[in-house]
CSV table of C-alpha atoms and ligand atoms in Angstrom, one decimal:
chain,number,residue,atom,x,y,z
O,12,UNK,CA,28.0,-2.1,36.3
O,13,UNK,CA,24.5,-3.6,36.2
O,14,UNK,CA,21.5,-2.1,37.9
O,15,UNK,CA,19.7,-4.3,40.4
O,16,UNK,CA,16.3,-5.9,39.7
O,17,UNK,CA,13.3,-6.4,42.0
O,18,UNK,CA,11.6,-9.8,42.1
O,19,UNK,CA,7.8,-10.3,42.4
O,20,UNK,CA,8.2,-11.7,46.0
O,21,UNK,CA,10.1,-8.6,47.1
O,22,UNK,CA,7.5,-6.3,45.4
O,23,UNK,CA,4.7,-8.1,47.1
O,24,UNK,CA,6.5,-7.8,50.5
O,25,UNK,CA,7.0,-4.1,49.9
O,26,UNK,CA,3.3,-3.8,49.1
O,27,UNK,CA,2.3,-5.7,52.3
O,28,UNK,CA,4.6,-3.5,54.3
O,29,UNK,CA,3.0,-0.4,52.9
O,30,UNK,CA,-0.4,-1.8,54.0
O,31,UNK,CA,0.5,-3.0,57.5
O,32,UNK,CA,3.4,-0.7,58.6
O,33,UNK,CA,3.1,3.0,59.0
O,34,UNK,CA,5.1,4.6,56.2
O,35,UNK,CA,5.6,1.1,54.9
O,36,UNK,CA,8.5,0.2,57.1
O,37,UNK,CA,10.1,-0.2,60.5
O,38,UNK,CA,11.1,3.5,60.5
O,39,UNK,CA,14.7,2.9,59.5
O,40,UNK,CA,16.4,2.7,56.1
O,41,UNK,CA,14.8,2.7,52.6
O,42,UNK,CA,11.5,0.9,52.7
O,43,UNK,CA,11.8,-0.2,49.1
O,44,UNK,CA,14.4,-2.8,50.2
O,45,UNK,CA,13.8,-6.1,52.0
O,46,UNK,CA,17.0,-7.7,53.2
O,47,UNK,CA,17.0,-11.5,53.4
O,48,UNK,CA,20.4,-12.4,54.7
O,49,UNK,CA,23.9,-11.2,55.3
O,50,UNK,CA,27.4,-12.7,55.4
O,51,UNK,CA,30.6,-10.9,56.2
O,52,UNK,CA,30.6,-7.5,54.6
O,53,UNK,CA,27.7,-8.3,52.2
O,54,UNK,CA,23.9,-8.5,52.4
O,55,UNK,CA,21.4,-9.9,49.9
O,56,UNK,CA,17.8,-8.6,49.4
O,57,UNK,CA,14.8,-10.9,48.9
O,58,UNK,CA,15.3,-10.6,45.1
O,59,UNK,CA,18.8,-12.0,45.4
O,60,UNK,CA,20.7,-8.7,44.7
O,61,UNK,CA,24.0,-8.5,46.5
O,62,UNK,CA,25.3,-5.4,48.2
O,63,UNK,CA,28.5,-4.4,49.9
O,64,UNK,CA,27.0,-3.4,53.2
O,65,UNK,CA,28.1,-0.2,55.0
O,66,UNK,CA,24.8,-0.1,56.9
O,67,UNK,CA,26.0,-2.9,59.2
O,68,UNK,CA,22.6,-3.0,60.9
O,69,UNK,CA,23.2,0.7,61.9
O,70,UNK,CA,26.5,-0.3,63.5
O,71,UNK,CA,26.3,-3.5,65.5
O,72,UNK,CA,27.7,-5.8,62.9
O,73,UNK,CA,31.2,-4.5,63.3
O,74,UNK,CA,32.7,-8.0,62.8
O,75,UNK,CA,30.5,-8.7,59.8
O,76,UNK,CA,27.2,-10.5,59.4
O,77,UNK,CA,26.8,-14.1,60.6
O,78,UNK,CA,30.4,-14.3,61.8
O,79,UNK,CA,30.8,-18.1,62.2
O,80,UNK,CA,32.1,-17.7,65.8
O,81,UNK,CA,29.2,-15.5,66.8
O,82,UNK,CA,26.7,-17.8,65.2
O,83,UNK,CA,28.3,-20.8,67.0
O,84,UNK,CA,28.1,-19.3,70.4
O,85,UNK,CA,24.5,-18.0,69.8
O,86,UNK,CA,23.4,-21.5,68.7
O,87,UNK,CA,24.9,-23.0,71.9
O,88,UNK,CA,23.4,-20.5,74.2
O,89,UNK,CA,20.0,-20.4,72.6
O,90,UNK,CA,19.7,-24.2,73.2
O,91,UNK,CA,20.2,-23.6,76.9
O,92,UNK,CA,17.2,-21.2,77.2
O,93,UNK,CA,16.6,-17.7,75.9
O,94,UNK,CA,15.9,-15.5,78.9
O,95,UNK,CA,15.7,-15.9,82.7
O,96,UNK,CA,15.1,-12.4,84.2
O,97,UNK,CA,18.0,-13.3,86.5
O,98,UNK,CA,21.8,-12.9,86.5
O,99,UNK,CA,23.4,-15.2,83.9
O,100,UNK,CA,27.1,-16.0,83.3
O,101,UNK,CA,27.3,-14.2,79.9
O,102,UNK,CA,25.9,-10.9,81.1
O,103,UNK,CA,28.2,-10.9,84.2
O,104,UNK,CA,31.3,-11.7,82.0
O,105,UNK,CA,30.3,-9.0,79.5
O,106,UNK,CA,30.0,-6.4,82.3
O,107,UNK,CA,33.5,-7.5,83.6
O,108,UNK,CA,34.9,-7.1,80.0
O,109,UNK,CA,33.4,-3.6,79.8
O,110,UNK,CA,34.8,-2.6,83.1
O,111,UNK,CA,38.3,-3.9,82.0
O,112,UNK,CA,38.1,-2.1,78.6
O,113,UNK,CA,36.3,1.3,79.1
O,114,UNK,CA,38.1,3.9,81.2
O,115,UNK,CA,35.1,5.4,83.0
O,116,UNK,CA,33.4,2.0,83.7
O,117,UNK,CA,33.6,0.8,87.2
O,118,UNK,CA,30.1,-0.7,87.1
O,119,UNK,CA,27.6,-1.5,84.4
O,120,UNK,CA,23.8,-1.6,84.1
O,121,UNK,CA,22.3,-3.4,81.1
O,122,UNK,CA,19.2,-2.3,79.1
O,123,UNK,CA,18.0,-3.3,75.7
O,124,UNK,CA,18.5,-0.2,73.5
O,125,UNK,CA,20.7,2.9,73.2
O,126,UNK,CA,17.6,5.1,73.7
O,127,UNK,CA,17.0,3.5,77.1
O,128,UNK,CA,20.6,3.8,78.1
O,129,UNK,CA,20.7,7.5,77.3
O,130,UNK,CA,17.4,8.2,79.1
O,131,UNK,CA,18.7,6.4,82.2
O,132,UNK,CA,22.1,8.1,82.0
O,133,UNK,CA,20.4,11.5,82.0
O,134,UNK,CA,18.2,10.5,84.9
O,135,UNK,CA,21.2,9.1,86.7
O,136,UNK,CA,22.9,12.5,86.5
O,137,UNK,CA,19.8,14.2,87.7
O,138,UNK,CA,19.5,11.7,90.6
O,139,UNK,CA,23.2,12.1,91.6
O,140,UNK,CA,23.2,15.9,91.4
O,141,UNK,CA,19.6,16.4,92.6
O,142,UNK,CA,19.2,18.9,89.9
O,143,UNK,CA,16.9,18.8,86.8
O,144,UNK,CA,18.7,20.4,83.8
O,145,UNK,CA,20.9,18.7,81.3
O,146,UNK,CA,23.0,20.5,78.6
O,147,UNK,CA,23.2,18.8,75.2
O,148,UNK,CA,24.5,19.8,71.8
O,149,UNK,CA,22.5,20.7,68.8
O,150,UNK,CA,22.5,17.7,66.4
O,151,UNK,CA,23.7,15.3,69.2
O,152,UNK,CA,21.8,12.0,69.0
O,153,UNK,CA,20.8,10.6,72.4
O,154,UNK,CA,18.0,8.3,71.5
O,155,UNK,CA,14.2,8.7,71.3
O,156,UNK,CA,13.2,9.8,74.8
O,157,UNK,CA,11.5,13.2,75.3
O,158,UNK,CA,14.9,14.6,76.5
O,159,UNK,CA,16.9,13.0,73.7
O,160,UNK,CA,14.7,14.5,71.1
O,161,UNK,CA,15.5,18.0,71.9
O,162,UNK,CA,17.3,19.7,69.0
O,163,UNK,CA,18.5,16.5,67.4
O,164,UNK,CA,17.7,17.7,63.9
O,165,UNK,CA,15.9,21.0,64.1
O,166,UNK,CA,14.5,22.2,60.8
O,167,UNK,CA,14.9,25.9,61.8
O,168,UNK,CA,17.8,27.5,63.7
O,169,UNK,CA,16.7,28.3,67.2
O,170,UNK,CA,18.4,30.6,69.6
O,171,UNK,CA,20.8,28.9,71.9
O,172,UNK,CA,20.2,27.5,74.6
O,173,UNK,CA,16.5,27.2,73.7
O,174,UNK,CA,15.8,23.6,72.6
O,175,UNK,CA,13.5,22.7,69.7
O,176,UNK,CA,11.6,19.4,70.0
O,177,UNK,CA,12.1,17.0,67.1
O,178,UNK,CA,8.8,15.2,67.6
O,179,UNK,CA,5.2,15.7,68.2
O,180,UNK,CA,3.9,14.5,71.6
O,181,UNK,CA,6.7,15.9,73.8
O,182,UNK,CA,5.4,17.8,76.8
O,183,UNK,CA,6.2,21.5,76.8
O,184,UNK,CA,7.7,21.2,80.2
O,185,UNK,CA,10.7,19.1,78.9
O,186,UNK,CA,11.9,22.2,77.0
O,187,UNK,CA,12.5,23.9,80.4
O,188,UNK,CA,14.9,21.2,81.5
O,189,UNK,CA,17.3,21.0,78.5
O,190,UNK,CA,19.8,23.6,77.4
O,191,UNK,CA,21.3,23.4,73.9
O,192,UNK,CA,24.7,24.5,72.8
O,193,UNK,CA,26.6,24.3,69.5
O,194,UNK,CA,29.0,21.4,69.3
O,195,UNK,CA,32.7,22.4,69.4
O,196,UNK,CA,31.9,25.8,70.9
O,197,UNK,CA,33.5,25.7,74.3
O,198,UNK,CA,32.9,29.5,75.0
O,199,UNK,CA,29.1,29.1,74.7
O,200,UNK,CA,29.1,26.0,76.9
O,201,UNK,CA,31.2,27.9,79.5
O,202,UNK,CA,28.9,30.8,79.6
O,203,UNK,CA,25.8,28.5,79.9
O,204,UNK,CA,27.5,26.6,82.7
O,205,UNK,CA,28.3,29.9,84.5
O,206,UNK,CA,24.7,31.1,84.2
O,207,UNK,CA,23.0,27.8,85.1
O,208,UNK,CA,25.4,25.8,87.2
O,209,UNK,CA,23.1,25.6,90.2
O,210,UNK,CA,20.4,24.0,88.1
O,211,UNK,CA,22.5,21.8,85.8
O,212,UNK,CA,23.1,18.1,86.6
O,213,UNK,CA,25.4,17.4,83.7
O,214,UNK,CA,26.4,17.6,80.1
O,215,UNK,CA,25.7,14.8,77.6
O,216,UNK,CA,27.7,14.7,74.4
O,217,UNK,CA,28.6,12.3,71.6
O,218,UNK,CA,32.4,12.6,71.8
O,219,UNK,CA,32.4,12.3,68.0
O,220,UNK,CA,29.1,14.0,67.1
O,221,UNK,CA,27.5,12.0,64.3
O,222,UNK,CA,30.3,12.6,61.8
O,223,UNK,CA,31.8,15.7,63.3
O,224,UNK,CA,35.1,15.3,65.1
O,225,UNK,CA,35.7,17.2,68.3
O,226,UNK,CA,38.1,20.1,67.8
O,227,UNK,CA,41.4,19.7,69.7
O,228,UNK,CA,40.8,20.7,73.3
O,229,UNK,CA,36.9,20.5,73.1
O,230,UNK,CA,36.4,17.3,75.0
O,231,UNK,CA,39.2,18.3,77.4
O,232,UNK,CA,37.5,21.6,77.9
O,233,UNK,CA,34.2,19.9,78.7
O,234,UNK,CA,35.9,17.7,81.2
O,235,UNK,CA,37.5,20.7,82.9
O,236,UNK,CA,34.4,22.8,83.0
O,237,UNK,CA,32.3,20.0,84.4
O,238,UNK,CA,34.9,19.2,87.1
O,239,UNK,CA,35.3,22.8,88.1
O,240,UNK,CA,31.6,23.3,88.3
O,241,UNK,CA,30.6,20.1,90.0
O,242,UNK,CA,28.6,18.7,87.0
O,243,UNK,CA,28.6,15.2,85.5
O,244,UNK,CA,30.0,14.6,82.1
O,245,UNK,CA,28.2,11.9,80.1
O,246,UNK,CA,29.7,10.5,76.9
O,247,UNK,CA,27.1,8.8,74.6
O,248,UNK,CA,29.3,6.0,73.2
O,249,UNK,CA,26.4,4.0,71.7
O,250,UNK,CA,28.1,4.4,68.3
O,251,UNK,CA,31.8,5.0,69.2
O,252,UNK,CA,32.1,2.4,72.0
O,253,UNK,CA,34.4,-0.4,70.9
O,254,UNK,CA,34.5,1.2,67.4
O,255,UNK,CA,37.1,4.0,67.5
O,256,UNK,CA,39.2,1.9,69.9
O,257,UNK,CA,38.6,-1.1,72.2
O,258,UNK,CA,38.1,1.4,75.0
O,259,UNK,CA,35.9,3.6,72.8
O,260,UNK,CA,36.2,7.3,72.0
O,261,UNK,CA,37.2,8.1,75.6
O,262,UNK,CA,40.3,6.0,75.1
O,263,UNK,CA,40.8,7.3,71.5
O,264,UNK,CA,40.7,10.9,72.6
O,265,UNK,CA,42.1,10.4,76.1
O,266,UNK,CA,39.2,12.1,78.0
O,267,UNK,CA,37.4,10.1,80.7
O,268,UNK,CA,33.8,11.1,81.4
O,269,UNK,CA,31.9,10.2,84.7
O,270,UNK,CA,29.3,8.1,82.9
O,271,UNK,CA,29.0,6.7,79.4
O,272,UNK,CA,26.4,4.8,77.4
O,273,UNK,CA,27.1,1.9,75.2
O,274,UNK,CA,25.1,-0.1,72.6
O,275,UNK,CA,25.4,-1.5,69.1
O,276,UNK,CA,28.7,-3.4,69.2
O,277,UNK,CA,28.3,-4.7,72.7
O,278,UNK,CA,25.2,-6.7,71.7
O,279,UNK,CA,26.8,-8.4,68.7
O,280,UNK,CA,23.6,-7.8,66.6
O,281,UNK,CA,21.1,-8.4,69.4
O,282,UNK,CA,19.2,-5.9,71.6
O,283,UNK,CA,21.6,-4.9,74.3
O,284,UNK,CA,22.9,-1.6,75.6
O,285,UNK,CA,24.4,-0.3,78.9
O,286,UNK,CA,25.0,2.6,81.2
O,287,UNK,CA,28.5,2.4,82.7
O,288,UNK,CA,30.3,4.7,85.0
O,289,UNK,CA,31.9,5.6,88.4
O,290,UNK,CA,30.8,3.2,91.2
O,291,UNK,CA,29.6,6.0,93.5
O,292,UNK,CA,27.3,7.3,90.7
O,293,UNK,CA,26.1,3.8,89.6
O,294,UNK,CA,25.2,3.2,93.3
O,295,UNK,CA,21.9,5.0,92.5
O,296,UNK,CA,20.8,1.8,90.8
O,297,UNK,CA,21.4,-0.1,94.1
O,298,UNK,CA,18.6,0.2,96.7
O,299,UNK,CA,20.9,-0.9,99.5
O,300,UNK,CA,23.5,1.7,98.7
O,301,UNK,CA,21.7,5.0,98.7
O,302,UNK,CA,18.9,6.7,100.6
O,303,UNK,CA,15.4,5.8,99.6
O,304,UNK,CA,14.7,9.1,97.8
O,305,UNK,CA,18.0,8.7,95.8
O,306,UNK,CA,17.3,5.3,94.5
O,307,UNK,CA,16.6,4.9,90.7
O,308,UNK,CA,14.3,2.1,90.0
O,309,UNK,CA,15.3,0.3,86.8
O,310,UNK,CA,13.9,-2.9,85.5
O,311,UNK,CA,13.8,-4.4,82.0
O,312,UNK,CA,12.4,-7.8,81.0
O,313,UNK,CA,15.4,-8.5,78.7
O,314,UNK,CA,18.1,-6.6,80.4
O,315,UNK,CA,21.4,-8.5,80.2
O,316,UNK,CA,19.8,-11.2,78.0
O,317,UNK,CA,22.1,-14.2,77.8
O,318,UNK,CA,22.0,-14.6,74.0
O,319,UNK,CA,22.7,-10.9,73.4
O,320,UNK,CA,25.5,-10.9,76.0
O,321,UNK,CA,27.1,-14.0,74.6
O,322,UNK,CA,27.0,-12.6,71.1
O,323,UNK,CA,28.4,-9.3,72.4
O,324,UNK,CA,31.2,-11.0,74.3
O,325,UNK,CA,32.2,-13.0,71.2
O,326,UNK,CA,32.1,-9.8,69.1
O,327,UNK,CA,34.4,-8.1,71.6
O,328,UNK,CA,36.8,-11.1,71.7
O,329,UNK,CA,37.1,-10.9,67.9
O,330,UNK,CA,37.6,-7.2,67.9
O,331,UNK,CA,40.3,-7.5,70.5
O,332,UNK,CA,42.5,-9.8,68.3
O,333,UNK,CA,45.5,-8.2,66.6
O,334,UNK,CA,44.7,-6.5,63.3
O,335,UNK,CA,41.0,-5.9,63.8
O,336,UNK,CA,41.1,-2.1,64.4
O,337,UNK,CA,44.0,-1.8,61.9
O,338,UNK,CA,41.7,-3.4,59.3
O,339,UNK,CA,38.8,-1.0,60.1
O,340,UNK,CA,41.1,2.0,59.9
O,341,UNK,CA,42.9,0.9,56.7
O,342,UNK,CA,39.5,0.3,54.9
O,343,UNK,CA,37.9,3.5,56.1
O,344,UNK,CA,41.0,5.6,55.2
O,345,UNK,CA,41.1,4.0,51.7
O,346,UNK,CA,37.4,4.8,51.1
O,347,UNK,CA,37.7,8.4,52.5
O,348,UNK,CA,40.8,9.2,50.4
O,349,UNK,CA,39.4,7.5,47.3
O,350,UNK,CA,36.2,9.4,47.6
O,351,UNK,CA,38.1,12.7,48.0
O,352,UNK,CA,40.1,11.9,44.9
O,353,UNK,CA,37.0,11.1,42.9
O,354,UNK,CA,35.3,14.4,44.0
O,355,UNK,CA,38.4,16.4,43.2
O,356,UNK,CA,38.8,14.8,39.7
O,357,UNK,CA,35.2,15.5,39.0
O,358,UNK,CA,35.4,19.1,40.2
O,359,UNK,CA,32.5,18.5,42.7
O,360,UNK,CA,32.5,20.5,45.9
O,361,UNK,CA,31.9,18.2,48.8
O,362,UNK,CA,33.5,17.3,52.1
O,363,UNK,CA,34.4,13.8,53.2
O,364,UNK,CA,33.6,14.1,56.9
O,365,UNK,CA,34.3,11.7,59.8
O,366,UNK,CA,37.0,9.3,60.7
O,367,UNK,CA,37.9,5.8,59.3
O,368,UNK,CA,35.3,3.8,61.3
O,369,UNK,CA,32.4,6.0,60.2
O,370,UNK,CA,32.3,8.9,57.7
O,371,UNK,CA,30.3,10.2,54.8
O,372,UNK,CA,30.3,12.6,51.9
O,373,UNK,CA,28.5,15.8,52.6
O,374,UNK,CA,27.7,18.0,49.6
O,375,UNK,CA,28.8,21.3,51.1
O,376,UNK,CA,31.5,23.9,50.5
O,377,UNK,CA,31.7,24.8,54.2
O,378,UNK,CA,34.0,23.5,56.9
O,379,UNK,CA,31.9,21.1,58.9
O,380,UNK,CA,32.3,21.7,62.7
O,381,UNK,CA,28.8,21.5,64.2
O,382,UNK,CA,25.2,20.6,63.3
O,383,UNK,CA,24.4,23.6,61.2
O,384,UNK,CA,27.6,23.4,59.1
O,385,UNK,CA,27.0,19.7,58.6
O,386,UNK,CA,23.7,20.3,56.7
O,387,UNK,CA,24.7,19.8,53.1
O,388,UNK,CA,22.6,19.4,49.9
O,389,UNK,CA,20.3,16.7,51.2
O,390,UNK,CA,18.6,16.0,47.8
O,391,UNK,CA,22.0,15.4,46.1
O,392,UNK,CA,23.1,13.1,49.0
O,393,UNK,CA,19.8,11.1,48.6
O,394,UNK,CA,20.3,10.8,44.9
O,395,UNK,CA,23.9,9.7,45.4
O,396,UNK,CA,22.8,7.1,48.0
O,397,UNK,CA,20.0,5.8,45.8
O,398,UNK,CA,22.5,5.4,42.9
O,399,UNK,CA,24.9,3.5,45.1
O,400,UNK,CA,22.1,1.3,46.4
O,401,UNK,CA,20.9,0.5,42.8
O,402,UNK,CA,24.5,-0.5,42.0
O,403,UNK,CA,25.2,-2.8,44.9
O,404,UNK,CA,26.5,-0.5,47.7
O,405,UNK,CA,24.2,-0.2,50.7
O,406,UNK,CA,24.6,2.6,53.3
O,407,UNK,CA,22.4,4.8,55.4
O,408,UNK,CA,21.4,8.2,54.3
O,409,UNK,CA,24.1,9.8,56.4
O,410,UNK,CA,26.9,7.3,57.1
O,411,UNK,CA,29.3,4.6,56.0
O,412,UNK,CA,30.0,2.2,58.8
O,413,UNK,CA,33.2,0.2,58.4
O,414,UNK,CA,33.6,-3.4,59.6
O,415,UNK,CA,36.6,-5.5,60.4
O,416,UNK,CA,35.8,-7.7,57.5
O,417,UNK,CA,35.4,-5.3,54.6
O,418,UNK,CA,37.9,-6.3,51.9
O,419,UNK,CA,40.1,-4.5,49.4
O,420,UNK,CA,37.8,-5.7,46.7
O,421,UNK,CA,34.8,-4.1,48.6
O,422,UNK,CA,36.8,-0.8,48.5
O,423,UNK,CA,37.4,-1.1,44.8
O,424,UNK,CA,33.8,-1.9,44.0
O,425,UNK,CA,32.5,0.9,46.2
O,426,UNK,CA,34.8,3.5,44.8
O,427,UNK,CA,33.9,2.4,41.3
O,428,UNK,CA,30.2,2.8,42.1
O,429,UNK,CA,30.9,6.2,43.8
O,430,UNK,CA,32.8,7.5,40.7
O,431,UNK,CA,29.8,6.5,38.5
O,432,UNK,CA,27.4,8.1,40.9
O,433,UNK,CA,29.3,11.3,40.9
O,434,UNK,CA,29.5,11.3,37.1
O,435,UNK,CA,25.7,10.6,36.9
O,436,UNK,CA,25.0,13.4,39.3
O,437,UNK,CA,27.2,15.8,37.4
O,438,UNK,CA,25.6,14.8,34.0
O,439,UNK,CA,22.1,15.3,35.5
O,440,UNK,CA,23.2,18.7,36.8
O,441,UNK,CA,24.6,19.7,33.4
O,442,UNK,CA,21.5,18.6,31.5
T,695,PLP,C1,24.8,8.2,69.5
T,695,PLP,C2,23.6,7.4,69.7
T,695,PLP,N1,22.9,7.3,70.8
T,695,PLP,C3,21.8,6.6,71.0
T,695,PLP,C4,21.3,5.9,70.0
T,695,PLP,C5,20.0,5.1,70.2
T,695,PLP,O1,20.3,3.7,70.2
T,695,PLP,P1,19.1,2.7,69.8
T,695,PLP,O2,18.8,2.8,68.4
T,695,PLP,O3,19.8,1.3,70.2
T,695,PLP,O4,18.0,3.0,70.7
T,695,PLP,C6,21.9,5.9,68.7
T,695,PLP,C7,21.3,5.1,67.6
T,695,PLP,O5,21.8,5.2,66.5
T,695,PLP,C8,23.1,6.7,68.5
T,695,PLP,O6,23.7,6.8,67.3
């Protein structure tokens, strides 16, 4: 197993990035890496090093990079014009496909990012219920808005339901409008709902929070509580939509929310996301359908962009074919089981957390069931990821994303690299 080399061109680009970009990067994955191209389940950096890619562009590339059918349709559509700020056939067809596939979706509004979709979904709940407060879960990721950045990754343990802002620059007043509960803890949610039900508009939740699965009955319990107390239930399916199943986590777990947000997969690698939900709720986006003071103005220059919509439609068409989800689950399970075996053989205490379409190894001895218990030994995780990266396996700091085109050979190479990484970590620990 050879370690990868950096070319002069890549080193120069990294140096330029350090000069002109804050922190030397776009704010995403390792800034020491400049990716030049991708094909299928692999990407190549500017130096020509090849990686098995589990970053998948942070999720959208679920049918692989530069899928020939996606490239084909994008080339056709781009030659017809790139954006019109008007309805276009691809966006309309994509909305119809989402309505067919996703249980809660009767209507769809497009935006350009998951962050926007989540911000609008929370506003939609507030507009519909005419109340200000939203309940979210500690560690739940709902984009970069002031509300989304409440207790996403708090450095210190606050007292529930008090939120802790994750960013500078968020007005103090936002803290008064967000309640925070521990994921998978229905009793705490129930008591917060009892106490605040006249102020609460709804509950937003990632049905599979980061890598943490919902305990049996948790999502069903949220559905029941929200129904009984007249609150809206929002599923953030930016990650899970079309990934856990064609109808998303709501289909996979059999619990239908009132509204959901979608992103990543539905844009086929282009900027596109959506809010989808019950028609009477979505009516707030329609000036003609609600009273003037209930209307939610929502405009976006690139909303429903034809290229993104065409790429998304083709991605969904590929995912819908027999065998696509079977492949994702087979690959993910092989990697999860293989990683568990390697950790056990090496006597390293760690948990392989998640489900086949997305999972990771967390260096902890605890049972992972919420944000706090998901915090493992971050330094070891970083070293492990850096080792994998240096040996041709690319993943984010906190997740493997599995595509429909990863191969058995990718699994073999990855488990080989992981076994070497664990051996190196153990040796370093012993030294
Ligand atoms: C669950 C969830 N919601 C929202 C977002 C934000 O989406 P975007 O990065 O498109 O703004 C993300 C991004 O990873 C996410 O994982």
